[in-house]
């Protein structure tokens, strides 16, 4: 017998109603302001500063090795990427696949993203491990938070 100990559901949002979009697109026109290349390059997003986090460097290899071991143990597709400031691991598997290896990875992860229908699999889980603090040009720390 199963008992529900906690349950919480949120109402499904009707995107068309939320954005007040009519089915007749001719009634509405939207102007989207895009930045020029020069405006973008001068924005906070384009001017990031990376500051190494020394104590994280020793865990970087452990994060990667643990991810590879978990993928091998449960025969799950994996992709390990290194980017400016972080390591990202992607696990790809199909619905119904038991993948308990994800539990040991969550302890290391700074960010977790879930997606569907990626890499020819039903489910994708991406975990990021930051090796650097990332700051905007104004000095605001954006990652890891």
C-alpha atoms as a PDB file:
ATOM      1  CA  UNK A   1       0.000   0.000   0.000  1.00  0.00           C
ATOM      2  CA  UNK A   2       1.268   3.462  -0.883  1.00  0.00           C
ATOM      3  CA  UNK A   3       0.533   6.606   1.078  1.00  0.00           C
ATOM      4  CA  UNK A   4       0.862  10.070  -0.318  1.00  0.00           C
ATOM      5  CA  UNK A   5       2.874  12.003   2.237  1.00  0.00           C
ATOM      6  CA  UNK A   6       2.957  15.258   0.298  1.00  0.00           C
ATOM      7  CA  UNK A   7       1.545  16.463  -2.966  1.00  0.00           C
ATOM      8  CA  UNK A   8       1.423  19.868  -4.571  1.00  0.00           C
ATOM      9  CA  UNK A   9       0.222  20.693  -8.049  1.00  0.00           C
ATOM     10  CA  UNK A  10       0.254  23.990  -9.835  1.00  0.00           C
ATOM     11  CA  UNK A  11      -2.375  25.083 -12.331  1.00  0.00           C
ATOM     12  CA  UNK A  12      -1.458  24.700 -15.952  1.00  0.00           C
ATOM     13  CA  UNK A  13      -0.957  28.084 -17.576  1.00  0.00           C
ATOM     14  CA  UNK A  14      -2.682  28.737 -20.875  1.00  0.00           C
ATOM     15  CA  UNK A  15       0.086  30.585 -22.715  1.00  0.00           C
ATOM     16  CA  UNK A  16      -2.262  32.271 -25.199  1.00  0.00           C
ATOM     17  CA  UNK A  17      -4.409  33.700 -22.421  1.00  0.00           C
ATOM     18  CA  UNK A  18      -1.396  34.684 -20.348  1.00  0.00           C
ATOM     19  CA  UNK A  19       0.123  36.614 -23.216  1.00  0.00           C
ATOM     20  CA  UNK A  20      -3.246  37.867 -24.530  1.00  0.00           C
ATOM     21  CA  UNK A  21      -2.511  36.498 -27.953  1.00  0.00           C
ATOM     22  CA  UNK A  22      -5.392  36.211 -30.368  1.00  0.00           C
ATOM     23  CA  UNK A  23      -5.720  33.292 -32.745  1.00  0.00           C
ATOM     24  CA  UNK A  24      -5.921  35.891 -35.507  1.00  0.00           C
ATOM     25  CA  UNK A  25      -2.279  36.962 -35.788  1.00  0.00           C
ATOM     26  CA  UNK A  26      -3.187  39.737 -38.223  1.00  0.00           C
ATOM     27  CA  UNK A  27      -4.818  41.676 -35.363  1.00  0.00           C
ATOM     28  CA  UNK A  28      -1.567  41.942 -33.454  1.00  0.00           C
ATOM     29  CA  UNK A  29       1.915  42.890 -34.401  1.00  0.00           C
ATOM     30  CA  UNK A  30       4.863  42.860 -32.075  1.00  0.00           C
ATOM     31  CA  UNK A  31       8.049  44.767 -32.505  1.00  0.00           C
ATOM     32  CA  UNK A  32      11.020  43.042 -30.988  1.00  0.00           C
ATOM     33  CA  UNK A  33      13.983  45.287 -30.319  1.00  0.00           C
ATOM     34  CA  UNK A  34      17.181  43.471 -31.008  1.00  0.00           C
ATOM     35  CA  UNK A  35      20.590  44.693 -30.016  1.00  0.00           C
ATOM     36  CA  UNK A  36      23.229  45.438 -32.560  1.00  0.00           C
ATOM     37  CA  UNK A  37      26.467  43.489 -32.326  1.00  0.00           C
ATOM     38  CA  UNK A  38      28.160  46.535 -30.810  1.00  0.00           C
ATOM     39  CA  UNK A  39      25.404  46.955 -28.199  1.00  0.00           C
ATOM     40  CA  UNK A  40      25.664  43.292 -27.293  1.00  0.00           C
ATOM     41  CA  UNK A  41      29.449  43.382 -26.957  1.00  0.00           C
ATOM     42  CA  UNK A  42      29.126  46.347 -24.589  1.00  0.00           C
ATOM     43  CA  UNK A  43      26.464  44.642 -22.472  1.00  0.00           C
ATOM     44  CA  UNK A  44      27.028  42.862 -19.166  1.00  0.00           C
ATOM     45  CA  UNK A  45      26.378  39.506 -20.811  1.00  0.00           C
ATOM     46  CA  UNK A  46      29.276  39.778 -23.239  1.00  0.00           C
ATOM     47  CA  UNK A  47      31.810  41.077 -20.723  1.00  0.00           C
ATOM     48  CA  UNK A  48      32.189  38.336 -18.170  1.00  0.00           C
ATOM     49  CA  UNK A  49      35.115  37.865 -15.821  1.00  0.00           C
ATOM     50  CA  UNK A  50      36.153  34.415 -14.641  1.00  0.00           C
ATOM     51  CA  UNK A  51      37.853  34.001 -11.277  1.00  0.00           C
ATOM     52  CA  UNK A  52      39.184  30.516 -10.435  1.00  0.00           C
ATOM     53  CA  UNK A  53      37.867  28.824  -7.307  1.00  0.00           C
ATOM     54  CA  UNK A  54      40.954  26.891  -6.141  1.00  0.00           C
ATOM     55  CA  UNK A  55      39.111  24.536  -3.782  1.00  0.00           C
ATOM     56  CA  UNK A  56      36.840  23.510  -6.693  1.00  0.00           C
ATOM     57  CA  UNK A  57      39.741  22.474  -8.919  1.00  0.00           C
ATOM     58  CA  UNK A  58      40.442  19.367  -6.828  1.00  0.00           C
ATOM     59  CA  UNK A  59      36.806  18.220  -7.191  1.00  0.00           C
ATOM     60  CA  UNK A  60      36.619  18.749 -10.964  1.00  0.00           C
ATOM     61  CA  UNK A  61      38.166  15.383 -11.819  1.00  0.00           C
ATOM     62  CA  UNK A  62      36.087  13.636  -9.146  1.00  0.00           C
ATOM     63  CA  UNK A  63      32.915  15.130 -10.684  1.00  0.00           C
ATOM     64  CA  UNK A  64      33.887  13.846 -14.136  1.00  0.00           C
ATOM     65  CA  UNK A  65      34.999  10.400 -12.912  1.00  0.00           C
ATOM     66  CA  UNK A  66      31.830   9.950 -10.846  1.00  0.00           C
ATOM     67  CA  UNK A  67      29.671  10.885 -13.831  1.00  0.00           C
ATOM     68  CA  UNK A  68      31.428   8.452 -16.141  1.00  0.00           C
ATOM     69  CA  UNK A  69      31.244   5.646 -13.548  1.00  0.00           C
ATOM     70  CA  UNK A  70      27.508   6.265 -12.995  1.00  0.00           C
ATOM     71  CA  UNK A  71      26.819   6.244 -16.746  1.00  0.00           C
ATOM     72  CA  UNK A  72      28.803   3.022 -17.200  1.00  0.00           C
ATOM     73  CA  UNK A  73      27.143   1.316 -14.238  1.00  0.00           C
ATOM     74  CA  UNK A  74      23.605   2.078 -15.458  1.00  0.00           C
ATOM     75  CA  UNK A  75      24.417   2.034 -19.209  1.00  0.00           C
ATOM     76  CA  UNK A  76      23.224   5.597 -19.713  1.00  0.00           C
ATOM     77  CA  UNK A  77      24.410   7.859 -22.539  1.00  0.00           C
ATOM     78  CA  UNK A  78      26.707  10.619 -21.319  1.00  0.00           C
ATOM     79  CA  UNK A  79      28.351  13.768 -22.618  1.00  0.00           C
ATOM     80  CA  UNK A  80      30.949  15.691 -20.613  1.00  0.00           C
ATOM     81  CA  UNK A  81      31.715  19.245 -21.733  1.00  0.00           C
ATOM     82  CA  UNK A  82      34.199  21.788 -20.481  1.00  0.00           C
ATOM     83  CA  UNK A  83      33.298  25.428 -20.944  1.00  0.00           C
ATOM     84  CA  UNK A  84      34.596  28.728 -19.634  1.00  0.00           C
ATOM     85  CA  UNK A  85      34.157  28.469 -15.894  1.00  0.00           C
ATOM     86  CA  UNK A  86      32.386  25.120 -15.582  1.00  0.00           C
ATOM     87  CA  UNK A  87      32.128  21.434 -16.427  1.00  0.00           C
ATOM     88  CA  UNK A  88      28.781  20.211 -17.728  1.00  0.00           C
ATOM     89  CA  UNK A  89      27.647  16.588 -17.754  1.00  0.00           C
ATOM     90  CA  UNK A  90      24.662  15.496 -19.802  1.00  0.00           C
ATOM     91  CA  UNK A  91      22.951  12.172 -19.129  1.00  0.00           C
ATOM     92  CA  UNK A  92      20.519  10.890 -21.770  1.00  0.00           C
ATOM     93  CA  UNK A  93      18.088   8.019 -21.236  1.00  0.00           C
ATOM     94  CA  UNK A  94      14.625   6.780 -22.087  1.00  0.00           C
ATOM     95  CA  UNK A  95      11.445   6.808 -19.996  1.00  0.00           C
ATOM     96  CA  UNK A  96      11.298   3.949 -17.533  1.00  0.00           C
ATOM     97  CA  UNK A  97      15.074   3.638 -17.219  1.00  0.00           C
ATOM     98  CA  UNK A  98      16.223   3.224 -13.634  1.00  0.00           C
ATOM     99  CA  UNK A  99      19.151   5.571 -13.116  1.00  0.00           C
ATOM    100  CA  UNK A 100      20.084   5.796  -9.465  1.00  0.00           C
ATOM    101  CA  UNK A 101      23.527   7.047 -10.450  1.00  0.00           C
ATOM    102  CA  UNK A 102      22.103  10.554 -10.671  1.00  0.00           C
ATOM    103  CA  UNK A 103      21.843  10.676  -6.863  1.00  0.00           C
ATOM    104  CA  UNK A 104      25.600  10.695  -6.355  1.00  0.00           C
ATOM    105  CA  UNK A 105      26.013  13.450  -8.955  1.00  0.00           C
ATOM    106  CA  UNK A 106      23.529  15.855  -7.363  1.00  0.00           C
ATOM    107  CA  UNK A 107      25.850  16.346  -4.381  1.00  0.00           C
ATOM    108  CA  UNK A 108      28.440  17.903  -6.711  1.00  0.00           C
ATOM    109  CA  UNK A 109      26.142  19.869  -9.031  1.00  0.00           C
ATOM    110  CA  UNK A 110      25.689  23.638  -8.842  1.00  0.00           C
ATOM    111  CA  UNK A 111      22.921  23.618 -11.454  1.00  0.00           C
ATOM    112  CA  UNK A 112      20.584  20.923 -12.756  1.00  0.00           C
ATOM    113  CA  UNK A 113      18.488  21.123 -15.918  1.00  0.00           C
ATOM    114  CA  UNK A 114      15.957  18.620 -17.224  1.00  0.00           C
ATOM    115  CA  UNK A 115      14.967  18.405 -20.880  1.00  0.00           C
ATOM    116  CA  UNK A 116      13.037  16.044 -23.080  1.00  0.00           C
ATOM    117  CA  UNK A 117      13.794  14.511 -26.439  1.00  0.00           C
ATOM    118  CA  UNK A 118      17.499  15.296 -26.591  1.00  0.00           C
ATOM    119  CA  UNK A 119      20.288  13.243 -28.160  1.00  0.00           C
ATOM    120  CA  UNK A 120      17.733  10.741 -29.506  1.00  0.00           C
ATOM    121  CA  UNK A 121      16.563   9.897 -25.954  1.00  0.00           C
ATOM    122  CA  UNK A 122      13.385  10.713 -24.011  1.00  0.00           C
ATOM    123  CA  UNK A 123      15.073  12.463 -21.080  1.00  0.00           C
ATOM    124  CA  UNK A 124      18.186  14.584 -20.678  1.00  0.00           C
ATOM    125  CA  UNK A 125      19.616  15.716 -17.359  1.00  0.00           C
ATOM    126  CA  UNK A 126      22.379  18.313 -17.403  1.00  0.00           C
ATOM    127  CA  UNK A 127      24.506  19.021 -14.337  1.00  0.00           C
ATOM    128  CA  UNK A 128      26.938  21.927 -14.083  1.00  0.00           C
ATOM    129  CA  UNK A 129      29.919  22.103 -11.760  1.00  0.00           C
ATOM    130  CA  UNK A 130      31.515  25.545 -11.607  1.00  0.00           C
ATOM    131  CA  UNK A 131      35.308  25.791 -11.411  1.00  0.00           C
ATOM    132  CA  UNK A 132      35.260  29.598 -11.622  1.00  0.00           C
ATOM    133  CA  UNK A 133      33.139  32.381 -10.201  1.00  0.00           C
ATOM    134  CA  UNK A 134      31.604  34.352 -13.058  1.00  0.00           C
ATOM    135  CA  UNK A 135      31.078  38.107 -12.785  1.00  0.00           C
ATOM    136  CA  UNK A 136      29.489  40.682 -15.079  1.00  0.00           C
ATOM    137  CA  UNK A 137      31.454  43.788 -16.020  1.00  0.00           C
ATOM    138  CA  UNK A 138      29.577  45.675 -13.289  1.00  0.00           C
ATOM    139  CA  UNK A 139      30.942  43.196 -10.714  1.00  0.00           C
ATOM    140  CA  UNK A 140      27.732  41.245 -10.083  1.00  0.00           C
ATOM    141  CA  UNK A 141      28.400  37.548  -9.454  1.00  0.00           C
ATOM    142  CA  UNK A 142      26.186  35.435 -11.687  1.00  0.00           C
ATOM    143  CA  UNK A 143      27.550  31.935 -11.083  1.00  0.00           C
ATOM    144  CA  UNK A 144      27.794  29.898  -9.005  1.00  0.00           C
ATOM    145  CA  UNK A 145      25.126  31.374  -6.793  1.00  0.00           C
END
